[in-house]
Short mmCIF file of C-alpha atoms and ligand atoms in Angstrom, two decimals:
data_model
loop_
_atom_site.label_atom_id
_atom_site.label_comp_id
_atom_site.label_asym_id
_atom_site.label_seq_id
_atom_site.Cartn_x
_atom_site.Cartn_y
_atom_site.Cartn_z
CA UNK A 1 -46.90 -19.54 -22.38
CA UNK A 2 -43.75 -18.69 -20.22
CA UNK A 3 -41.05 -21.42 -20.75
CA UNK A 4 -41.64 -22.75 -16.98
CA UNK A 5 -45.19 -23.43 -18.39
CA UNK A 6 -44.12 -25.03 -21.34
CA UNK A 7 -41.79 -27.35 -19.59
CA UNK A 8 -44.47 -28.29 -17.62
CA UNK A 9 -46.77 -28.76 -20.18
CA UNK A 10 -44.02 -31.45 -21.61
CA UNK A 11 -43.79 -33.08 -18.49
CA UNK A 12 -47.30 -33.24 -17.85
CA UNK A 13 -47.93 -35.04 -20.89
CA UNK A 14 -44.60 -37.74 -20.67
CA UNK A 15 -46.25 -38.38 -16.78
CA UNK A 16 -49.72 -39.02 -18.33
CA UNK A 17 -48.25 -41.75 -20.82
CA UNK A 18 -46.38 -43.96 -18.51
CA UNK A 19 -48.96 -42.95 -15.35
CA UNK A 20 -46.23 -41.60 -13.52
CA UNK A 21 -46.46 -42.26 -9.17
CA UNK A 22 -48.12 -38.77 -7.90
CA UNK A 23 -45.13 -38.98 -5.40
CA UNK A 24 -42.22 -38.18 -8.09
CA UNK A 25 -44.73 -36.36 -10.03
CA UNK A 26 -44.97 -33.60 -7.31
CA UNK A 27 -41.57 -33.40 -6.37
CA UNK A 28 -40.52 -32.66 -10.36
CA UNK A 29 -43.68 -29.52 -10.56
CA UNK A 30 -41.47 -27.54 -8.33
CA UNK A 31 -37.72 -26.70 -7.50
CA UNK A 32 -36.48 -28.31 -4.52
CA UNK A 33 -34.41 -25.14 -3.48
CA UNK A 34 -34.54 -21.52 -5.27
CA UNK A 35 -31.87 -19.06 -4.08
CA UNK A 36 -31.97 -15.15 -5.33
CA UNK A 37 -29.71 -12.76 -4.49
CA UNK A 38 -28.88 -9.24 -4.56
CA UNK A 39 -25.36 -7.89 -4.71
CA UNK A 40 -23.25 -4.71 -6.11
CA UNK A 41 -20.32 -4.61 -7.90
CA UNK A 42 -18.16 -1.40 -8.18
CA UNK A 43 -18.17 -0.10 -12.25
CA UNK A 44 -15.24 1.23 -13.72
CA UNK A 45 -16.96 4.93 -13.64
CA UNK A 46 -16.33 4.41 -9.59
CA UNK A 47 -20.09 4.02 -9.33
CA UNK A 48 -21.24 1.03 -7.30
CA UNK A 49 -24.58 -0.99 -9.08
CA UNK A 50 -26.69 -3.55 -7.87
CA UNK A 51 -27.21 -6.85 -9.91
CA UNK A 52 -30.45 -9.84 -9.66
CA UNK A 53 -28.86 -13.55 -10.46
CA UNK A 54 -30.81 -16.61 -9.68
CA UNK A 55 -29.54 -20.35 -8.62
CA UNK A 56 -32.26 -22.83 -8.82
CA UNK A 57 -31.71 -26.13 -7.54
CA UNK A 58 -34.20 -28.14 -9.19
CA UNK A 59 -33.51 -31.89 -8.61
CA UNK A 60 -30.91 -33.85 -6.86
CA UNK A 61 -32.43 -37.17 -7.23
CA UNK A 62 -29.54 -38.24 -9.19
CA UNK A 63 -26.79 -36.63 -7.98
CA UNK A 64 -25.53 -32.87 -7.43
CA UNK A 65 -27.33 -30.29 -8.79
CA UNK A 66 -26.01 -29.58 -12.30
CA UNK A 67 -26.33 -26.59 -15.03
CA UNK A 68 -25.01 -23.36 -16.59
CA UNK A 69 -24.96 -20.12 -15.96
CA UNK A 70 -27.12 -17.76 -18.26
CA UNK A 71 -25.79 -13.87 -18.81
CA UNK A 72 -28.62 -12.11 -20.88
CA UNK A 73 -30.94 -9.51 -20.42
CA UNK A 74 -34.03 -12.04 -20.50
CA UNK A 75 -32.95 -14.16 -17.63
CA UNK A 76 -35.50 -13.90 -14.64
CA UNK A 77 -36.92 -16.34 -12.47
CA UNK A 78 -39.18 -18.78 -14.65
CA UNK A 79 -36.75 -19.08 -17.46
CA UNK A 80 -34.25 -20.00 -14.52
CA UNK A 81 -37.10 -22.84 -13.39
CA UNK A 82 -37.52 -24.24 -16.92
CA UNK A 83 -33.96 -24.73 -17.28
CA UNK A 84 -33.19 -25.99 -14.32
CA UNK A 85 -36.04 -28.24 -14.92
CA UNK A 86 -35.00 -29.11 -18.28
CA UNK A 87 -31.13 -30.08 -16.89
CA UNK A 88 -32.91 -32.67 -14.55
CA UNK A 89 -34.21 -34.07 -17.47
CA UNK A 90 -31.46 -34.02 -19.60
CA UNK A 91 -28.89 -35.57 -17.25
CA UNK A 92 -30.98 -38.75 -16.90
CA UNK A 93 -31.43 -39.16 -20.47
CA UNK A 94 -27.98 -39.32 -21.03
CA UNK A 95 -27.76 -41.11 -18.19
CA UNK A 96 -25.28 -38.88 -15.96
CA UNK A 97 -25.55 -39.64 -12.50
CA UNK A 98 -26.23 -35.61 -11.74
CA UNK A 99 -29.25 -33.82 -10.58
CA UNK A 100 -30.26 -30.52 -12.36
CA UNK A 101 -29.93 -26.78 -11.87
CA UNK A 102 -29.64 -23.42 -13.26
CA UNK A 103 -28.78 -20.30 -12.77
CA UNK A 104 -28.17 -16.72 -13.89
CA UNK A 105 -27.99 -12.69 -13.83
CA UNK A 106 -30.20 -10.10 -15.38
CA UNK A 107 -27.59 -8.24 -17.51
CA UNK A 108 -26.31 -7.47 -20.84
CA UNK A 109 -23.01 -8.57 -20.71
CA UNK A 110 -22.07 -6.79 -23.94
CA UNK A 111 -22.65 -3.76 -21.61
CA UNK A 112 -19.61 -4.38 -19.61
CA UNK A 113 -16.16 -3.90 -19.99
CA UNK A 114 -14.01 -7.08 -19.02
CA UNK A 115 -12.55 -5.92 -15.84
CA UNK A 116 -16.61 -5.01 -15.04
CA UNK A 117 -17.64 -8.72 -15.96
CA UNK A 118 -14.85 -10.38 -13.78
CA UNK A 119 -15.75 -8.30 -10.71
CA UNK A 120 -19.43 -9.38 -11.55
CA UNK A 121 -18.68 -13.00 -12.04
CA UNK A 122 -16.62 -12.79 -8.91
CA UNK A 123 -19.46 -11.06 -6.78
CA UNK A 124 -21.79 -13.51 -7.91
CA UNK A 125 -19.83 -16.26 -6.72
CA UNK A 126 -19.31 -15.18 -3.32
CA UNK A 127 -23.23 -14.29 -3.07
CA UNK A 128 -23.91 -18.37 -4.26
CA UNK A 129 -20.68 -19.75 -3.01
CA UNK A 130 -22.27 -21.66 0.27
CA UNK A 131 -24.87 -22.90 -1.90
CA UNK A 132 -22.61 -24.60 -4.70
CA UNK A 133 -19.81 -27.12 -4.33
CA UNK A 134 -18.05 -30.40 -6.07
CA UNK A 135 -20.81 -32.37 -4.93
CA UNK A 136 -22.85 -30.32 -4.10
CA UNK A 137 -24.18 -28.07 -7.20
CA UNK A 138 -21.79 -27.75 -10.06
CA UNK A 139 -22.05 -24.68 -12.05
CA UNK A 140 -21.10 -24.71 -16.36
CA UNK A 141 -21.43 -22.06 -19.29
CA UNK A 142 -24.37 -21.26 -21.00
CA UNK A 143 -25.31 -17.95 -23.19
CA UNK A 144 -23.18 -15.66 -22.87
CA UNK A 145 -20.68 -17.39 -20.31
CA UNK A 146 -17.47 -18.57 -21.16
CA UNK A 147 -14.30 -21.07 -19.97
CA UNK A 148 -13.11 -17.60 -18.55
CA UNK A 149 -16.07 -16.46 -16.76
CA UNK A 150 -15.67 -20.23 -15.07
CA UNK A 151 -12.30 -19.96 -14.43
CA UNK A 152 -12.94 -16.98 -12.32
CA UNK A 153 -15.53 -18.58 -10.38
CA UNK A 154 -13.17 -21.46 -9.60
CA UNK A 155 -10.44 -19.20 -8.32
CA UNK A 156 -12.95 -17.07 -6.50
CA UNK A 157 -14.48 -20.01 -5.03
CA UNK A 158 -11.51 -21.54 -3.83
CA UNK A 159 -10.31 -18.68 -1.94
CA UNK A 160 -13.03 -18.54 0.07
CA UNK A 161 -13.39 -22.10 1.18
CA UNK A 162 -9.23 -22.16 1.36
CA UNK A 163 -8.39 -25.36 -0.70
CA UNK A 164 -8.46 -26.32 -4.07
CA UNK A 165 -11.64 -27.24 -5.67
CA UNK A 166 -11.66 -27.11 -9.32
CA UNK A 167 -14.70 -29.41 -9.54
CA UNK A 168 -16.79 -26.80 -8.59
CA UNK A 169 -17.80 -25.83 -12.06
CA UNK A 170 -16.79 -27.08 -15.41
CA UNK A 171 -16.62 -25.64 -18.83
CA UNK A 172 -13.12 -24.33 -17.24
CA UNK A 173 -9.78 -23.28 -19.55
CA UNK A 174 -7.69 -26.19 -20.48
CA UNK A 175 -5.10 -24.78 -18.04
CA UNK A 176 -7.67 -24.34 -15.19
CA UNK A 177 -8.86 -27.98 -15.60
CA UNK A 178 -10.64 -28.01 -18.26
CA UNK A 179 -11.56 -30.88 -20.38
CA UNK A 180 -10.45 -31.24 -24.21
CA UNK A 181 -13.80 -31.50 -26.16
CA UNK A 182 -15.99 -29.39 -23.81
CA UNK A 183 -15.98 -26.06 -26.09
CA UNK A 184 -17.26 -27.66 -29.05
CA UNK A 185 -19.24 -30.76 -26.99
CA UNK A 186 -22.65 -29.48 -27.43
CA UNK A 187 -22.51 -29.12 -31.34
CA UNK A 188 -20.63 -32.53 -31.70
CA UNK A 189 -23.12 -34.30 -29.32
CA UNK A 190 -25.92 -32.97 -31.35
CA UNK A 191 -23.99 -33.99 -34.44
CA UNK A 192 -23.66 -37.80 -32.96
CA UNK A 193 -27.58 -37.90 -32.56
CA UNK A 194 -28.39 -36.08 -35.67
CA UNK A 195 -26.60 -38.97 -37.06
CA UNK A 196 -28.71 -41.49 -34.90
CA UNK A 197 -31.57 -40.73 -36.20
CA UNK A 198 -31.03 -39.15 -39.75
CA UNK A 199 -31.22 -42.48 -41.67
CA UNK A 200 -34.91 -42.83 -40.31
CA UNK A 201 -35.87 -39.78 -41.91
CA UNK A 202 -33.67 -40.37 -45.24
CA UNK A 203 -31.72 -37.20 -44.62
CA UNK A 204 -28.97 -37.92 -46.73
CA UNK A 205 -25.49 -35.43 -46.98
CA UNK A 206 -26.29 -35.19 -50.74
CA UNK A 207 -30.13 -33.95 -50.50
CA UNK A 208 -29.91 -32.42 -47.55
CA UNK A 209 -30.25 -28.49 -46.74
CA UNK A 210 -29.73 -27.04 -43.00
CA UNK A 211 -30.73 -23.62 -41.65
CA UNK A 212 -29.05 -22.93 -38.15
CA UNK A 213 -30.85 -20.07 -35.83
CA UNK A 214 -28.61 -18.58 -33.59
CA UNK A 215 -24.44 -18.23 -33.87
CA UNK A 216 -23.28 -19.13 -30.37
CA UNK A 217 -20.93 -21.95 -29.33
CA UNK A 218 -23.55 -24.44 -30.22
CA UNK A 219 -25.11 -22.72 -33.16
CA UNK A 220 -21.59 -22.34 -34.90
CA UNK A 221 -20.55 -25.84 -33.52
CA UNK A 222 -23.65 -27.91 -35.38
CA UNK A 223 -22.82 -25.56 -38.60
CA UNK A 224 -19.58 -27.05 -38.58
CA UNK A 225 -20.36 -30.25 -38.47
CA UNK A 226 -22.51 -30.12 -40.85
CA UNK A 227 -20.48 -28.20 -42.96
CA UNK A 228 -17.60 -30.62 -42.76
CA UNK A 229 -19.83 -33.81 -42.92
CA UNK A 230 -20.92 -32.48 -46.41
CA UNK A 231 -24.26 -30.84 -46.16
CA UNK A 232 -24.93 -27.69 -47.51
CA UNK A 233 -25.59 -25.35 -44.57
CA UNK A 234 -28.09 -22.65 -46.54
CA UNK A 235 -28.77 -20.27 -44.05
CA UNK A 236 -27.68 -18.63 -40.74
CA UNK A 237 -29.43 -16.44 -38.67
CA UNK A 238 -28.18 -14.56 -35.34
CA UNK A 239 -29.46 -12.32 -32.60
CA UNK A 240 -28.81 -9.34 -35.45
CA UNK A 241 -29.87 -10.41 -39.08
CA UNK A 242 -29.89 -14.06 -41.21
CA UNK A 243 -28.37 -14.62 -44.25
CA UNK A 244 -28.72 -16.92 -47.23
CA UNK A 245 -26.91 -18.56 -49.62
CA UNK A 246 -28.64 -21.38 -52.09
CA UNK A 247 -25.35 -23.11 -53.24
CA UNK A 248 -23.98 -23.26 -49.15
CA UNK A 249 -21.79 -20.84 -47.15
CA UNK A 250 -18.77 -21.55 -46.16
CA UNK A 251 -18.96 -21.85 -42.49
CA UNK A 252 -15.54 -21.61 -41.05
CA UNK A 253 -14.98 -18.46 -42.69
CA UNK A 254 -18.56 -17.41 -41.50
CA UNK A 255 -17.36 -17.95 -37.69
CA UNK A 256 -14.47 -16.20 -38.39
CA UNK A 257 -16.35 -13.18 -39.97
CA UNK A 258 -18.57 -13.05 -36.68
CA UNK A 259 -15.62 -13.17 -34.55
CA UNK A 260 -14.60 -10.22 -36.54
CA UNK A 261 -17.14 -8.19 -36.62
CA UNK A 262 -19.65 -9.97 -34.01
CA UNK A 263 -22.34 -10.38 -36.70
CA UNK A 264 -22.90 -12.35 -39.70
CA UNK A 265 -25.17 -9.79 -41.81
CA UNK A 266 -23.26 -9.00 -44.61
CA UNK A 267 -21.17 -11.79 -44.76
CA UNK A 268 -19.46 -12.12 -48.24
CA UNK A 269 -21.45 -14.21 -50.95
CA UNK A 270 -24.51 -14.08 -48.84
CA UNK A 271 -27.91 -12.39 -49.17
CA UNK A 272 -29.22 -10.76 -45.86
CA UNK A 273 -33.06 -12.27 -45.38
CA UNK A 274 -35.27 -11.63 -43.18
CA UNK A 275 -36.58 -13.71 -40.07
CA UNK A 276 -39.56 -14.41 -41.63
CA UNK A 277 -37.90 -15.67 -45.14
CA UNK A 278 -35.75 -17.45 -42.77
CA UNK A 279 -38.31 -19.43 -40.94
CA UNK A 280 -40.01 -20.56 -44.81
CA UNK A 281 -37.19 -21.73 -46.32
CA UNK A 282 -37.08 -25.39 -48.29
CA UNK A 283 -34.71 -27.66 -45.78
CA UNK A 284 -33.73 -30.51 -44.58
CA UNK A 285 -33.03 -29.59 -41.26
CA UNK A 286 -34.00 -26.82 -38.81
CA UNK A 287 -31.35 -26.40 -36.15
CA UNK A 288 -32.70 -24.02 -33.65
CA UNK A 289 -30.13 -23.04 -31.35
CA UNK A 290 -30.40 -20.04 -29.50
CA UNK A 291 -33.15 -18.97 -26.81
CA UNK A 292 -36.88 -20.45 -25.70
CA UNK A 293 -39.71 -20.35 -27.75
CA UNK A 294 -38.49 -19.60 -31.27
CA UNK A 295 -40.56 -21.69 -33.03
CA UNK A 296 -43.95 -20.23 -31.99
CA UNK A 297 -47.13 -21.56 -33.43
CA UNK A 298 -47.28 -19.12 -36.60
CA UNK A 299 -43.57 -20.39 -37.92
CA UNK A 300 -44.49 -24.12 -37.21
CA UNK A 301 -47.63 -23.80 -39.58
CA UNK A 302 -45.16 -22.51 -42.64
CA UNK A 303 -41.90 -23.85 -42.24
CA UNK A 304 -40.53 -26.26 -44.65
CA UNK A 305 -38.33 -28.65 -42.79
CA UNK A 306 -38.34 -32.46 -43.05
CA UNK A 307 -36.82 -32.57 -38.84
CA UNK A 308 -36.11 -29.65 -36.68
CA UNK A 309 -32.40 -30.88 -34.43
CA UNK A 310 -33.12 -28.75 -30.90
CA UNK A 311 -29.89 -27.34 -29.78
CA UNK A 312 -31.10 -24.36 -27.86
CA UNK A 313 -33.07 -24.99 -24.80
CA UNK A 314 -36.96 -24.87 -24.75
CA UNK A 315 -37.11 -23.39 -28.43
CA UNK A 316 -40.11 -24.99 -29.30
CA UNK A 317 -44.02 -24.02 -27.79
CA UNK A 318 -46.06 -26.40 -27.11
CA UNK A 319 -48.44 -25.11 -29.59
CA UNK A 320 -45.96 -25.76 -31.99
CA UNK A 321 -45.14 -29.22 -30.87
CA UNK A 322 -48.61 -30.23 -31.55
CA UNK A 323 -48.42 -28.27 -35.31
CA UNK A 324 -45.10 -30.06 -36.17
CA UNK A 325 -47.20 -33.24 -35.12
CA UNK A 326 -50.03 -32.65 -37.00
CA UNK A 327 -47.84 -31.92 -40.23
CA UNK A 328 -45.42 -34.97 -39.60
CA UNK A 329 -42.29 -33.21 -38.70
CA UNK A 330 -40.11 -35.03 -36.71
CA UNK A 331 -38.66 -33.12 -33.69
CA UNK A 332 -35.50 -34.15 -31.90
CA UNK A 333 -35.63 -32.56 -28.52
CA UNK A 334 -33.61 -30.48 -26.60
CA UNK A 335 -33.32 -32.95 -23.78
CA UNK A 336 -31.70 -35.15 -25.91
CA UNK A 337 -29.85 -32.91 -29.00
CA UNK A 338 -28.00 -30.57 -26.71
CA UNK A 339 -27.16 -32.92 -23.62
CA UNK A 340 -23.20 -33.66 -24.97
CA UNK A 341 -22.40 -30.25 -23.50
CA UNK A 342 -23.42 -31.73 -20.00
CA UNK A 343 -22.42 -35.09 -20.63
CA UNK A 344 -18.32 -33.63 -21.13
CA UNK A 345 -19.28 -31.71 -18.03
CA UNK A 346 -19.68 -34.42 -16.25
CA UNK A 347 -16.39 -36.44 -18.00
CA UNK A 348 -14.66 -32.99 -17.20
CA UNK A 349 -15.86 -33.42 -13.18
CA UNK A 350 -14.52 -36.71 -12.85
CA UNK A 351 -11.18 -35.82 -14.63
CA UNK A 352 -10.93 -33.00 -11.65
CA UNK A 353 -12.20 -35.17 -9.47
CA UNK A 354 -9.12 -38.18 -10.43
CA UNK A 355 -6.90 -35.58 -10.66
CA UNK A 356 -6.38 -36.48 -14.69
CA UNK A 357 -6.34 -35.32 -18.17
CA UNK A 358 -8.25 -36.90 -21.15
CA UNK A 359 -7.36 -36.47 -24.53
CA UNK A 360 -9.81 -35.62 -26.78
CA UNK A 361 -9.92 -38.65 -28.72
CA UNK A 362 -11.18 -40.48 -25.31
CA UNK A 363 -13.60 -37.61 -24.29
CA UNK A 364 -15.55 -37.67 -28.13
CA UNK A 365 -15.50 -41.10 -27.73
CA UNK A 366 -17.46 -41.54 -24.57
CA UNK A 367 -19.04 -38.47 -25.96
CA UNK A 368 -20.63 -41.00 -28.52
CA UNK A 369 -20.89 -43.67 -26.83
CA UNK A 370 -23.59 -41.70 -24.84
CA UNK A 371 -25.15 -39.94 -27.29
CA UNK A 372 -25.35 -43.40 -29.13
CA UNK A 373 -27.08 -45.02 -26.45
CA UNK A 374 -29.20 -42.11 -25.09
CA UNK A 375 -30.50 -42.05 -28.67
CA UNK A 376 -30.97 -45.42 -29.06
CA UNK A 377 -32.99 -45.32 -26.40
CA UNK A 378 -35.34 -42.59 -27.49
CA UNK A 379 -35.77 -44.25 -30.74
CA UNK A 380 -36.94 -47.32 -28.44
CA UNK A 381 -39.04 -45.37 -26.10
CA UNK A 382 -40.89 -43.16 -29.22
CA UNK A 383 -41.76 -46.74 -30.93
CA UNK A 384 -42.94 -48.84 -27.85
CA UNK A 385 -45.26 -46.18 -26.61
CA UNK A 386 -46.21 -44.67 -30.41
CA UNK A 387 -45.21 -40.79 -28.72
CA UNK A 388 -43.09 -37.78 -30.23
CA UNK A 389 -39.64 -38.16 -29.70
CA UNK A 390 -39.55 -35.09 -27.12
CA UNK A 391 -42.15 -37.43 -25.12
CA UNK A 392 -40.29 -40.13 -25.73
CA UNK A 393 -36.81 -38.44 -24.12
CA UNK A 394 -39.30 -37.61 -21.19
CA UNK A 395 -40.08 -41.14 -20.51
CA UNK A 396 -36.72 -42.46 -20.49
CA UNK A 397 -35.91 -39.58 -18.34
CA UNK A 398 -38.47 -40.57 -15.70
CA UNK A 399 -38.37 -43.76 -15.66
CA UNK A 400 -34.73 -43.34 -14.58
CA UNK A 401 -35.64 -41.17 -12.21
CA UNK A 402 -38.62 -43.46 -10.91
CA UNK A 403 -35.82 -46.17 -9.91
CA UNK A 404 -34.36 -44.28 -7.88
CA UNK A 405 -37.29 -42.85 -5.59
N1 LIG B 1 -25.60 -24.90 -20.31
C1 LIG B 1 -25.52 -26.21 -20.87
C2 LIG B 1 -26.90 -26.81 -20.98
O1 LIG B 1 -27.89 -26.12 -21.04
C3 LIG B 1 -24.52 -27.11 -20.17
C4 LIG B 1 -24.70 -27.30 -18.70
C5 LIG B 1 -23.55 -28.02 -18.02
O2 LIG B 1 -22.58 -28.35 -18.68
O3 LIG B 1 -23.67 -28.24 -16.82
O4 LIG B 1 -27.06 -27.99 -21.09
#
């Protein structure tokens, strides 16, 4: 099933529980605006290439279109739907008042040398530049982008339109306008509803082992947490290997090992294993957090987690939803897990927007304050209609959504 599918398949079955009105039904089966473009960007050989990127501006219902910016290989036009789709969701589960979108560019950016990736990011921009804006459609990171990849979109977008305009994206530098907390927001957030919903599932520090997939800024942000909250995190896996280590590994040096060497194979005190021993190891928690459908049908059936914590987007199938069902694994959705990164996107917008700074302690705090509630309310939702938590998220999603139609 192609992620679009698969978010479909999610939403279909959310709109069937709470008989959702055909009218807001149709409107969330299908973007409201899709914008593709083609442009070149001069290489540092002298050669000129031509790049694909994608905006896709799903839903505005409750406010400006809001989401990332994916640079990877894999990116192509249904992935772009499903997220998009998927940030229309998430923003009205944590209650944002933003609408959802997402975009992106076929490309390895690993392939490019810095001064290649700025001209890229800058092209880019001007290609989607009438199409975005403060309140219009607001831009963020995602894989692969970073605060400096938005800081050149800001400057590139505000030369063109001739005036400042720094909420135009977010996920910026601190010295760009920038929020405190938005780097590490996504892992945090997902920490703050791990914690929500841990004691229902008697996941306790002590007795409790995590596996992360996938070492990006979330991946390595939930690792942390965990790490520092006491749990022993057992096993890592990236894009290039996954290693294990029974007793715990020591996460802050493991980040700093990738940052050295840009993978975590070999990582001192660890055993490499393979994906497969990976996804049938003895835990407590399965963090997925790097690209769609990792957890296919096949690892579902022999993995032995007590909750899998959804950081990536869309990593589950549905095929596997109904497995982890079946076998009474608890799965915290995506929707829900990984929304803190938008939710200090949004605390980041209005900061640019009021011309102000927050300090951290006052963006983690209405950091959990959301999470809290958007939990909360999940927990509600999954009891009073007797659904999965991931249909759960749905419903409180669209019934938000409902009021405002
Ligand atoms: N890319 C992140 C996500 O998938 C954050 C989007 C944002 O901050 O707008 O939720």
């Amino acid at each position: 099933m192609s992620a679009f599918q698969n978010a479909m398949a999610q939403l279909e079955a959310a709109a069937q529980t709470i008989n959702l009105p055909a009218g807001i039904h149709q409107r969330l089966q299908k973007p409201e605006r899709v914008i593709e473009v083609d442009f070149s960007v001069k290489m540092d050989d002298g050669a000129t290439r031509l790049f694909h990127g994608y905006r896709v501006q799903y839903s505005s219902l409750r406010g400006p279109y809001k989401g990332g910016l994916r640079f990877h290989a894999q990116v192509d036009l249904d992935e772009v739907k499903a997220l998009a789709f998927w940030m229309a969701i998430k923003c009205a589960v944590v209650n944002i008042p933003m609408g959802g979108g997402k975009g992106g560019i076929t490309i390895n950016p690993k392939d490019l040398s810095a001064a290649e990736l700025e001209r890229l990011t800058r092209a880019f921009t001007r290609a989607i530049a009438d199409t975005i804006g403060p309140d219009k459609d607001v831009p963020a990171p995602d894989v692969n982008t970073t605060p400096q990849i938005m800081d050149w979109l800001v400057d590139e977008y505000e030369k063109m339109v001739g005036h400042a305009a720094r909420a135009v994206v977010t996920g910026k530098s601190i010295s760009q306008g920038g929020s405190e907390g938005r780097g590490r927001a996504t892992g945090q957030g997902a920490f703050y509803v791990f914690e929500a919903f841990r004691n229902r599932h008697n996941l306790a520090p002590e007795t409790t082992r995590v596996a992360v997939h996938g070492f990006g800024n979330a991946g390595q942000e939930i690792a942390r947490q965990f790490f520092t909250h006491g749990y022993r995190v057992v096993a890592v896996a990236d894009s290039k290997g996954a290693i294990l280590n029974d007793n715990g590994l020591d996460i802050p040096a493991l980040i700093d090992f990738k940052k050295a060497g840009s993978k975590i194979a070999g990582f001192p005190g660890s055993r490499d294993i393979s994906d497969d021993e990976f996804f049938r190891l003895e835990c407590g928690v399965l963090a997925p957090s790097s690209l769609e459908n990792t957890l296919t049908a096949d690892r579902a059936q022999n993995m032995k987690c007590r909750m899998v914590l959804e950081l990536a987007n869309g990593p589950t199938t549905p095929e596997a939803d109904v497995i982890f069902k079946e076998r009474g694994v608890p799965v915290v959705p995506d929707v829900l897990v990984n929304s803190g990164g938008v939710a200090v996107s949004y605390l980041e917008w209005l900061q640019n927007k009021q011309g102000e700074h927050w300090s951290e302690e006052r963006v983690l705090a209405q950091l959990k304050e959301l999470m809290d509630k958007a939990s909360g309310e999940v927990i509600a939702a999954a009891e009073k209609f007797g659904v999965s938590y991931r249909q759960a998220a749905f419903i409180v999603a669209l019934e938000r959504m409902q009021a405002v139609t």
